[in-house]
């Protein structure tokens, strides 16, 4: 029997130079290290790739657009839209790298868009809730309680991220400002402290004293403070203060942003203070506080004062 002239898809796969998932991962993460991506970003990629393989039955390097679409459909049954989009961003970075370096013929993410999701109002704390948190901390009369009061003041004064706060060293504190070195976008920036925070920080440094680590905030064993410890503690303080909202470092960052906006700070200055890479997220902050915008409209609306 005479052979067909054209090769089948299976035969073409044998001829084609292929790369395994492990080889692709090695190359991708090597590139991540060369670009000096944050360890947290690299860990995020690793976790998302591992999770994606549970939904895709073939090697990721062999996946086509239909495979990604099937992943989305299956994921929607068990995940929130934000979680799916987080996974899609990781896969997009992976396939873009492979396609750019000609390690795969087609990019399965080329025509895949992030899923539309409703923009939720970001929760922030009001004056009474902040004061209730401070009261809970002051009742403790412990080193940890006072340390966390200062941590709260720094969060609310500067809007720093949790990872940035953990990275602050004693030498980074300069009178009314702190140099933030461990930033998300690798650009150092300066944040400023109110008189209240300055005074409490000075008292904290006196009580802290000299310890082996140069990190500003330490635990009861005089060791470097861990992010999880701060998150867990403030969640517990929120419950003690009978605050129904989520109490977390991210909530403090949003609260700071809102208070600055309502005080009249311009978006560009806020972007610089918060360390945003572009104006996109800052604009979202400006547009999010519905009830406050409504109040401003009532106060300053164009028709106010007209006798019509």
mmCIF file of C-alpha atoms in Angstrom:
data_model
loop_
_atom_site.group_PDB
_atom_site.id
_atom_site.type_symbol
_atom_site.label_atom_id
_atom_site.label_comp_id
_atom_site.label_asym_id
_atom_site.label_seq_id
_atom_site.Cartn_x
_atom_site.Cartn_y
_atom_site.Cartn_z
ATOM 1 C CA UNK A 1 0.000 0.000 0.000
ATOM 2 C CA UNK A 2 1.368 3.353 -1.031
ATOM 3 C CA UNK A 3 2.041 5.987 1.683
ATOM 4 C CA UNK A 4 0.105 9.254 1.793
ATOM 5 C CA UNK A 5 2.315 12.165 0.830
ATOM 6 C CA UNK A 6 1.054 14.467 3.605
ATOM 7 C CA UNK A 7 2.056 13.759 7.186
ATOM 8 C CA UNK A 8 -0.642 13.514 9.825
ATOM 9 C CA UNK A 9 -0.744 15.854 12.823
ATOM 10 C CA UNK A 10 0.677 13.105 15.012
ATOM 11 C CA UNK A 11 3.538 12.520 12.574
ATOM 12 C CA UNK A 12 4.240 16.256 12.417
ATOM 13 C CA UNK A 13 4.548 16.314 16.215
ATOM 14 C CA UNK A 14 7.277 13.678 15.984
ATOM 15 C CA UNK A 15 9.236 15.792 13.488
ATOM 16 C CA UNK A 16 8.763 19.086 15.279
ATOM 17 C CA UNK A 17 11.289 20.093 17.898
ATOM 18 C CA UNK A 18 9.288 20.090 21.108
ATOM 19 C CA UNK A 19 9.963 21.352 24.597
ATOM 20 C CA UNK A 20 8.656 19.852 27.830
ATOM 21 C CA UNK A 21 6.839 21.791 30.554
ATOM 22 C CA UNK A 22 9.812 21.417 32.889
ATOM 23 C CA UNK A 23 12.201 22.764 30.272
ATOM 24 C CA UNK A 24 9.830 25.654 29.536
ATOM 25 C CA UNK A 25 9.490 26.470 33.239
ATOM 26 C CA UNK A 26 13.283 26.430 33.691
ATOM 27 C CA UNK A 27 13.724 28.912 30.849
ATOM 28 C CA UNK A 28 10.821 31.124 31.942
ATOM 29 C CA UNK A 29 11.983 31.363 35.568
ATOM 30 C CA UNK A 30 15.575 31.935 34.473
ATOM 31 C CA UNK A 31 14.262 34.952 32.572
ATOM 32 C CA UNK A 32 12.331 36.062 35.687
ATOM 33 C CA UNK A 33 15.525 35.971 37.746
ATOM 34 C CA UNK A 34 17.468 37.831 35.059
ATOM 35 C CA UNK A 35 14.798 40.549 35.087
ATOM 36 C CA UNK A 36 15.103 40.659 38.887
ATOM 37 C CA UNK A 37 11.416 40.038 39.511
ATOM 38 C CA UNK A 38 10.369 39.947 43.156
ATOM 39 C CA UNK A 39 10.494 36.538 44.884
ATOM 40 C CA UNK A 40 6.763 36.929 45.616
ATOM 41 C CA UNK A 41 6.039 37.380 41.883
ATOM 42 C CA UNK A 42 8.050 34.287 40.966
ATOM 43 C CA UNK A 43 6.268 32.278 43.662
ATOM 44 C CA UNK A 44 2.919 33.527 42.317
ATOM 45 C CA UNK A 45 3.809 32.252 38.831
ATOM 46 C CA UNK A 46 4.859 28.855 40.203
ATOM 47 C CA UNK A 47 1.628 28.444 42.188
ATOM 48 C CA UNK A 48 -0.580 29.452 39.252
ATOM 49 C CA UNK A 49 1.163 27.147 36.775
ATOM 50 C CA UNK A 50 0.851 24.243 39.200
ATOM 51 C CA UNK A 51 -2.870 24.991 39.706
ATOM 52 C CA UNK A 52 -3.504 25.395 35.955
ATOM 53 C CA UNK A 53 -2.096 21.919 35.221
ATOM 54 C CA UNK A 54 -4.951 20.460 37.293
ATOM 55 C CA UNK A 55 -7.438 21.826 34.737
ATOM 56 C CA UNK A 56 -5.407 21.107 31.601
ATOM 57 C CA UNK A 57 -4.898 17.401 30.888
ATOM 58 C CA UNK A 58 -2.028 17.865 28.413
ATOM 59 C CA UNK A 59 1.349 19.607 28.908
ATOM 60 C CA UNK A 60 0.970 23.389 29.102
ATOM 61 C CA UNK A 61 3.384 23.818 26.181
ATOM 62 C CA UNK A 62 0.976 21.833 23.972
ATOM 63 C CA UNK A 63 -2.133 23.698 25.056
ATOM 64 C CA UNK A 64 -4.165 25.575 22.435
ATOM 65 C CA UNK A 65 -6.789 28.303 22.719
ATOM 66 C CA UNK A 66 -9.574 25.747 23.231
ATOM 67 C CA UNK A 67 -7.695 24.353 26.217
ATOM 68 C CA UNK A 68 -7.518 27.793 27.844
ATOM 69 C CA UNK A 69 -11.217 28.345 27.127
ATOM 70 C CA UNK A 70 -12.014 25.011 28.783
ATOM 71 C CA UNK A 71 -9.910 26.009 31.787
ATOM 72 C CA UNK A 72 -11.970 29.199 32.104
ATOM 73 C CA UNK A 73 -15.292 27.341 31.845
ATOM 74 C CA UNK A 74 -14.268 24.757 34.467
ATOM 75 C CA UNK A 75 -12.782 27.400 36.751
ATOM 76 C CA UNK A 76 -16.000 29.462 36.724
ATOM 77 C CA UNK A 77 -17.745 26.593 38.507
ATOM 78 C CA UNK A 78 -15.449 26.745 41.518
ATOM 79 C CA UNK A 79 -13.663 30.117 41.556
ATOM 80 C CA UNK A 80 -14.282 33.836 41.751
ATOM 81 C CA UNK A 81 -13.684 35.939 38.641
ATOM 82 C CA UNK A 82 -10.760 37.749 40.289
ATOM 83 C CA UNK A 83 -9.042 34.406 41.008
ATOM 84 C CA UNK A 84 -9.509 33.242 37.407
ATOM 85 C CA UNK A 85 -8.105 36.521 36.087
ATOM 86 C CA UNK A 86 -5.097 36.168 38.384
ATOM 87 C CA UNK A 87 -4.408 32.757 36.824
ATOM 88 C CA UNK A 88 -4.917 34.057 33.283
ATOM 89 C CA UNK A 89 -2.377 36.859 33.878
ATOM 90 C CA UNK A 90 0.228 34.303 34.932
ATOM 91 C CA UNK A 91 -0.478 32.097 31.906
ATOM 92 C CA UNK A 92 -0.332 35.115 29.611
ATOM 93 C CA UNK A 93 3.154 35.995 30.876
ATOM 94 C CA UNK A 94 4.273 32.379 30.393
ATOM 95 C CA UNK A 95 2.923 31.963 26.852
ATOM 96 C CA UNK A 96 4.061 35.430 25.763
ATOM 97 C CA UNK A 97 7.610 34.473 26.771
ATOM 98 C CA UNK A 98 7.456 31.121 24.982
ATOM 99 C CA UNK A 99 5.987 32.646 21.822
ATOM 100 C CA UNK A 100 8.425 35.567 21.768
ATOM 101 C CA UNK A 101 11.354 33.156 22.021
ATOM 102 C CA UNK A 102 9.845 30.827 19.384
ATOM 103 C CA UNK A 103 9.559 27.931 21.813
ATOM 104 C CA UNK A 104 5.916 27.420 20.740
ATOM 105 C CA UNK A 105 4.328 28.068 17.342
ATOM 106 C CA UNK A 106 1.077 29.667 18.477
ATOM 107 C CA UNK A 107 0.260 31.653 21.590
ATOM 108 C CA UNK A 108 -2.937 30.137 23.082
ATOM 109 C CA UNK A 109 -3.511 33.335 25.089
ATOM 110 C CA UNK A 110 -3.404 35.630 22.058
ATOM 111 C CA UNK A 111 -7.192 35.985 21.755
ATOM 112 C CA UNK A 112 -8.055 35.353 25.430
ATOM 113 C CA UNK A 113 -9.227 38.372 27.390
ATOM 114 C CA UNK A 114 -9.612 38.741 31.136
ATOM 115 C CA UNK A 115 -13.139 38.112 32.382
ATOM 116 C CA UNK A 116 -15.311 41.107 33.101
ATOM 117 C CA UNK A 117 -16.083 41.547 36.756
ATOM 118 C CA UNK A 118 -18.189 44.011 38.680
ATOM 119 C CA UNK A 119 -16.130 46.750 40.284
ATOM 120 C CA UNK A 120 -16.776 46.416 43.987
ATOM 121 C CA UNK A 121 -16.697 49.364 46.349
ATOM 122 C CA UNK A 122 -13.494 49.182 48.383
ATOM 123 C CA UNK A 123 -14.117 49.231 52.117
ATOM 124 C CA UNK A 124 -12.381 51.863 54.211
ATOM 125 C CA UNK A 125 -12.444 52.705 57.916
ATOM 126 C CA UNK A 126 -14.127 55.818 59.309
ATOM 127 C CA UNK A 127 -12.949 57.931 62.265
ATOM 128 C CA UNK A 128 -14.903 55.961 64.869
ATOM 129 C CA UNK A 129 -13.554 52.642 63.635
ATOM 130 C CA UNK A 130 -9.946 53.878 63.648
ATOM 131 C CA UNK A 131 -10.389 55.274 67.154
ATOM 132 C CA UNK A 132 -11.932 51.977 68.300
ATOM 133 C CA UNK A 133 -8.870 50.100 66.991
ATOM 134 C CA UNK A 134 -6.518 52.459 68.846
ATOM 135 C CA UNK A 135 -8.499 51.944 72.086
ATOM 136 C CA UNK A 136 -8.233 48.143 71.730
ATOM 137 C CA UNK A 137 -4.457 48.408 71.256
ATOM 138 C CA UNK A 138 -3.937 50.804 74.179
ATOM 139 C CA UNK A 139 -5.883 48.606 76.568
ATOM 140 C CA UNK A 140 -3.311 45.854 76.102
ATOM 141 C CA UNK A 141 -0.435 47.795 77.719
ATOM 142 C CA UNK A 142 2.122 45.464 76.102
ATOM 143 C CA UNK A 143 5.096 45.925 73.803
ATOM 144 C CA UNK A 144 3.199 44.177 71.007
ATOM 145 C CA UNK A 145 0.143 46.376 71.558
ATOM 146 C CA UNK A 146 2.198 49.575 71.400
ATOM 147 C CA UNK A 147 4.198 48.321 68.428
ATOM 148 C CA UNK A 148 0.980 47.601 66.539
ATOM 149 C CA UNK A 149 -0.391 51.050 67.404
ATOM 150 C CA UNK A 150 2.690 52.567 65.738
ATOM 151 C CA UNK A 151 2.323 50.132 62.812
ATOM 152 C CA UNK A 152 -1.297 51.274 62.382
ATOM 153 C CA UNK A 153 -0.288 54.955 62.452
ATOM 154 C CA UNK A 154 2.435 54.376 59.855
ATOM 155 C CA UNK A 155 -0.015 52.503 57.616
ATOM 156 C CA UNK A 156 -2.628 55.264 57.852
ATOM 157 C CA UNK A 157 -0.101 58.086 57.497
ATOM 158 C CA UNK A 158 1.807 56.717 54.524
ATOM 159 C CA UNK A 159 -0.372 54.127 52.748
ATOM 160 C CA UNK A 160 2.603 51.745 52.457
ATOM 161 C CA UNK A 161 2.029 48.129 51.477
ATOM 162 C CA UNK A 162 2.543 45.368 54.050
ATOM 163 C CA UNK A 163 5.678 44.109 52.268
ATOM 164 C CA UNK A 164 7.060 47.654 52.263
ATOM 165 C CA UNK A 165 6.383 48.161 55.972
ATOM 166 C CA UNK A 166 8.078 44.863 56.866
ATOM 167 C CA UNK A 167 11.127 45.950 54.860
ATOM 168 C CA UNK A 168 11.652 49.274 56.690
ATOM 169 C CA UNK A 169 14.906 49.426 58.643
ATOM 170 C CA UNK A 170 15.733 51.708 61.567
ATOM 171 C CA UNK A 171 18.142 53.729 59.395
ATOM 172 C CA UNK A 172 15.343 54.407 56.889
ATOM 173 C CA UNK A 173 13.529 56.627 59.417
ATOM 174 C CA UNK A 174 14.631 60.249 59.024
ATOM 175 C CA UNK A 175 12.742 62.664 61.278
ATOM 176 C CA UNK A 176 9.407 63.262 59.510
ATOM 177 C CA UNK A 177 9.998 60.855 56.637
ATOM 178 C CA UNK A 178 10.727 57.215 55.865
ATOM 179 C CA UNK A 179 12.636 55.911 52.842
ATOM 180 C CA UNK A 180 10.750 52.958 51.372
ATOM 181 C CA UNK A 181 13.281 50.674 49.714
ATOM 182 C CA UNK A 182 11.511 47.291 49.354
ATOM 183 C CA UNK A 183 8.996 48.517 46.791
ATOM 184 C CA UNK A 184 6.830 46.590 44.356
ATOM 185 C CA UNK A 185 8.168 48.407 41.286
ATOM 186 C CA UNK A 186 11.803 48.527 42.551
ATOM 187 C CA UNK A 187 11.780 52.361 42.698
ATOM 188 C CA UNK A 188 12.602 53.779 46.124
ATOM 189 C CA UNK A 189 10.333 56.529 47.385
ATOM 190 C CA UNK A 190 9.926 58.777 50.414
ATOM 191 C CA UNK A 191 6.774 58.888 52.539
ATOM 192 C CA UNK A 192 6.011 61.462 55.201
ATOM 193 C CA UNK A 193 4.843 61.247 58.806
ATOM 194 C CA UNK A 194 2.464 63.438 60.776
ATOM 195 C CA UNK A 195 3.569 64.909 64.113
ATOM 196 C CA UNK A 196 1.521 62.275 65.989
ATOM 197 C CA UNK A 197 3.168 59.363 64.193
ATOM 198 C CA UNK A 198 6.625 60.902 64.611
ATOM 199 C CA UNK A 199 6.172 61.196 68.372
ATOM 200 C CA UNK A 200 4.847 57.649 68.779
ATOM 201 C CA UNK A 201 7.602 56.269 66.550
ATOM 202 C CA UNK A 202 10.262 57.963 68.702
ATOM 203 C CA UNK A 203 8.725 56.375 71.816
ATOM 204 C CA UNK A 204 8.616 52.985 70.095
ATOM 205 C CA UNK A 205 12.310 53.214 69.164
ATOM 206 C CA UNK A 206 13.189 53.987 72.793
ATOM 207 C CA UNK A 207 11.264 50.950 74.044
ATOM 208 C CA UNK A 208 12.554 48.765 71.180
ATOM 209 C CA UNK A 209 16.159 49.505 72.089
ATOM 210 C CA UNK A 210 19.106 47.797 70.423
ATOM 211 C CA UNK A 211 18.547 44.329 68.973
ATOM 212 C CA UNK A 212 20.454 42.230 66.441
ATOM 213 C CA UNK A 213 18.120 42.875 63.497
ATOM 214 C CA UNK A 214 18.029 46.331 61.933
ATOM 215 C CA UNK A 215 14.385 45.925 60.896
ATOM 216 C CA UNK A 216 12.226 48.661 62.400
ATOM 217 C CA UNK A 217 9.363 46.479 63.544
ATOM 218 C CA UNK A 218 10.241 43.361 65.539
ATOM 219 C CA UNK A 219 8.405 40.550 67.342
ATOM 220 C CA UNK A 220 8.526 39.710 71.047
ATOM 221 C CA UNK A 221 11.623 37.576 70.433
ATOM 222 C CA UNK A 222 13.455 40.620 69.017
ATOM 223 C CA UNK A 223 13.426 39.024 65.570
ATOM 224 C CA UNK A 224 12.266 40.368 62.212
ATOM 225 C CA UNK A 225 8.477 40.708 62.029
ATOM 226 C CA UNK A 226 6.666 38.459 59.529
ATOM 227 C CA UNK A 227 3.815 39.669 57.252
ATOM 228 C CA UNK A 228 1.435 36.908 58.360
ATOM 229 C CA UNK A 229 1.803 38.020 61.982
ATOM 230 C CA UNK A 230 0.599 41.548 61.159
ATOM 231 C CA UNK A 231 -2.334 40.312 59.058
ATOM 232 C CA UNK A 232 -3.505 37.888 61.743
ATOM 233 C CA UNK A 233 -3.132 40.408 64.567
ATOM 234 C CA UNK A 234 -5.120 43.189 62.911
ATOM 235 C CA UNK A 235 -7.877 40.806 61.892
ATOM 236 C CA UNK A 236 -8.175 39.880 65.579
ATOM 237 C CA UNK A 237 -8.067 43.542 66.696
ATOM 238 C CA UNK A 238 -10.885 44.327 64.262
ATOM 239 C CA UNK A 239 -13.098 41.695 65.889
ATOM 240 C CA UNK A 240 -12.233 42.986 69.366
ATOM 241 C CA UNK A 241 -13.176 46.505 68.238
ATOM 242 C CA UNK A 242 -16.485 45.115 66.868
ATOM 243 C CA UNK A 243 -15.721 46.341 63.347
ATOM 244 C CA UNK A 244 -17.751 44.409 60.775
ATOM 245 C CA UNK A 245 -15.480 45.370 57.869
ATOM 246 C CA UNK A 246 -12.273 43.580 56.965
ATOM 247 C CA UNK A 247 -9.423 45.052 58.995
ATOM 248 C CA UNK A 248 -6.133 44.534 57.173
ATOM 249 C CA UNK A 249 -3.061 46.395 55.892
ATOM 250 C CA UNK A 250 -4.777 46.725 52.512
ATOM 251 C CA UNK A 251 -7.811 48.302 54.188
ATOM 252 C CA UNK A 252 -5.491 50.843 55.834
ATOM 253 C CA UNK A 253 -3.927 51.636 52.450
ATOM 254 C CA UNK A 254 -7.362 52.224 50.936
ATOM 255 C CA UNK A 255 -8.390 54.298 53.960
ATOM 256 C CA UNK A 256 -5.340 56.515 53.617
ATOM 257 C CA UNK A 257 -5.991 56.979 49.889
ATOM 258 C CA UNK A 258 -9.625 57.908 50.482
ATOM 259 C CA UNK A 259 -8.836 60.379 53.243
ATOM 260 C CA UNK A 260 -6.208 62.056 51.079
ATOM 261 C CA UNK A 261 -8.621 62.309 48.150
ATOM 262 C CA UNK A 262 -11.387 63.737 50.324
ATOM 263 C CA UNK A 263 -8.897 66.251 51.742
ATOM 264 C CA UNK A 264 -8.253 67.439 48.182
ATOM 265 C CA UNK A 265 -4.933 65.853 47.187
ATOM 266 C CA UNK A 266 -4.477 65.580 43.423
ATOM 267 C CA UNK A 267 -4.275 62.184 41.734
ATOM 268 C CA UNK A 268 -0.664 62.603 40.573
ATOM 269 C CA UNK A 269 0.602 63.359 44.098
ATOM 270 C CA UNK A 270 -1.358 60.405 45.480
ATOM 271 C CA UNK A 271 0.090 58.125 42.790
ATOM 272 C CA UNK A 272 3.598 59.154 43.862
ATOM 273 C CA UNK A 273 2.903 58.689 47.580
ATOM 274 C CA UNK A 274 1.351 55.235 47.106
ATOM 275 C CA UNK A 275 4.069 54.088 44.708
ATOM 276 C CA UNK A 276 1.750 53.238 41.809
ATOM 277 C CA UNK A 277 3.506 52.591 38.489
ATOM 278 C CA UNK A 278 0.797 54.394 36.509
ATOM 279 C CA UNK A 279 -2.382 56.365 37.057
ATOM 280 C CA UNK A 280 -4.841 53.481 36.436
ATOM 281 C CA UNK A 281 -5.270 52.293 40.019
ATOM 282 C CA UNK A 282 -5.111 55.836 41.405
ATOM 283 C CA UNK A 283 -7.985 56.866 39.125
ATOM 284 C CA UNK A 284 -9.966 53.901 40.372
ATOM 285 C CA UNK A 285 -9.513 55.123 43.939
ATOM 286 C CA UNK A 286 -10.719 58.588 42.943
ATOM 287 C CA UNK A 287 -13.865 57.162 41.314
ATOM 288 C CA UNK A 288 -14.768 54.555 43.924
ATOM 289 C CA UNK A 289 -16.190 56.396 46.901
ATOM 290 C CA UNK A 290 -19.792 56.666 45.668
ATOM 291 C CA UNK A 291 -21.509 58.168 48.740
ATOM 292 C CA UNK A 292 -18.765 60.799 49.172
ATOM 293 C CA UNK A 293 -18.963 61.868 45.525
ATOM 294 C CA UNK A 294 -22.724 62.148 45.962
ATOM 295 C CA UNK A 295 -22.200 64.403 48.990
ATOM 296 C CA UNK A 296 -19.776 66.577 47.074
ATOM 297 C CA UNK A 297 -22.290 66.876 44.230
ATOM 298 C CA UNK A 298 -24.925 68.077 46.703
ATOM 299 C CA UNK A 299 -22.470 70.586 48.121
ATOM 300 C CA UNK A 300 -20.865 71.878 44.930
ATOM 301 C CA UNK A 301 -23.296 70.944 42.147
ATOM 302 C CA UNK A 302 -23.457 73.406 39.224
ATOM 303 C CA UNK A 303 -27.099 74.263 39.908
ATOM 304 C CA UNK A 304 -26.569 74.976 43.618
ATOM 305 C CA UNK A 305 -27.559 78.524 44.501
ATOM 306 C CA UNK A 306 -29.560 79.189 41.350
ATOM 307 C CA UNK A 307 -33.150 80.404 41.770
ATOM 308 C CA UNK A 308 -34.894 78.406 39.080
#
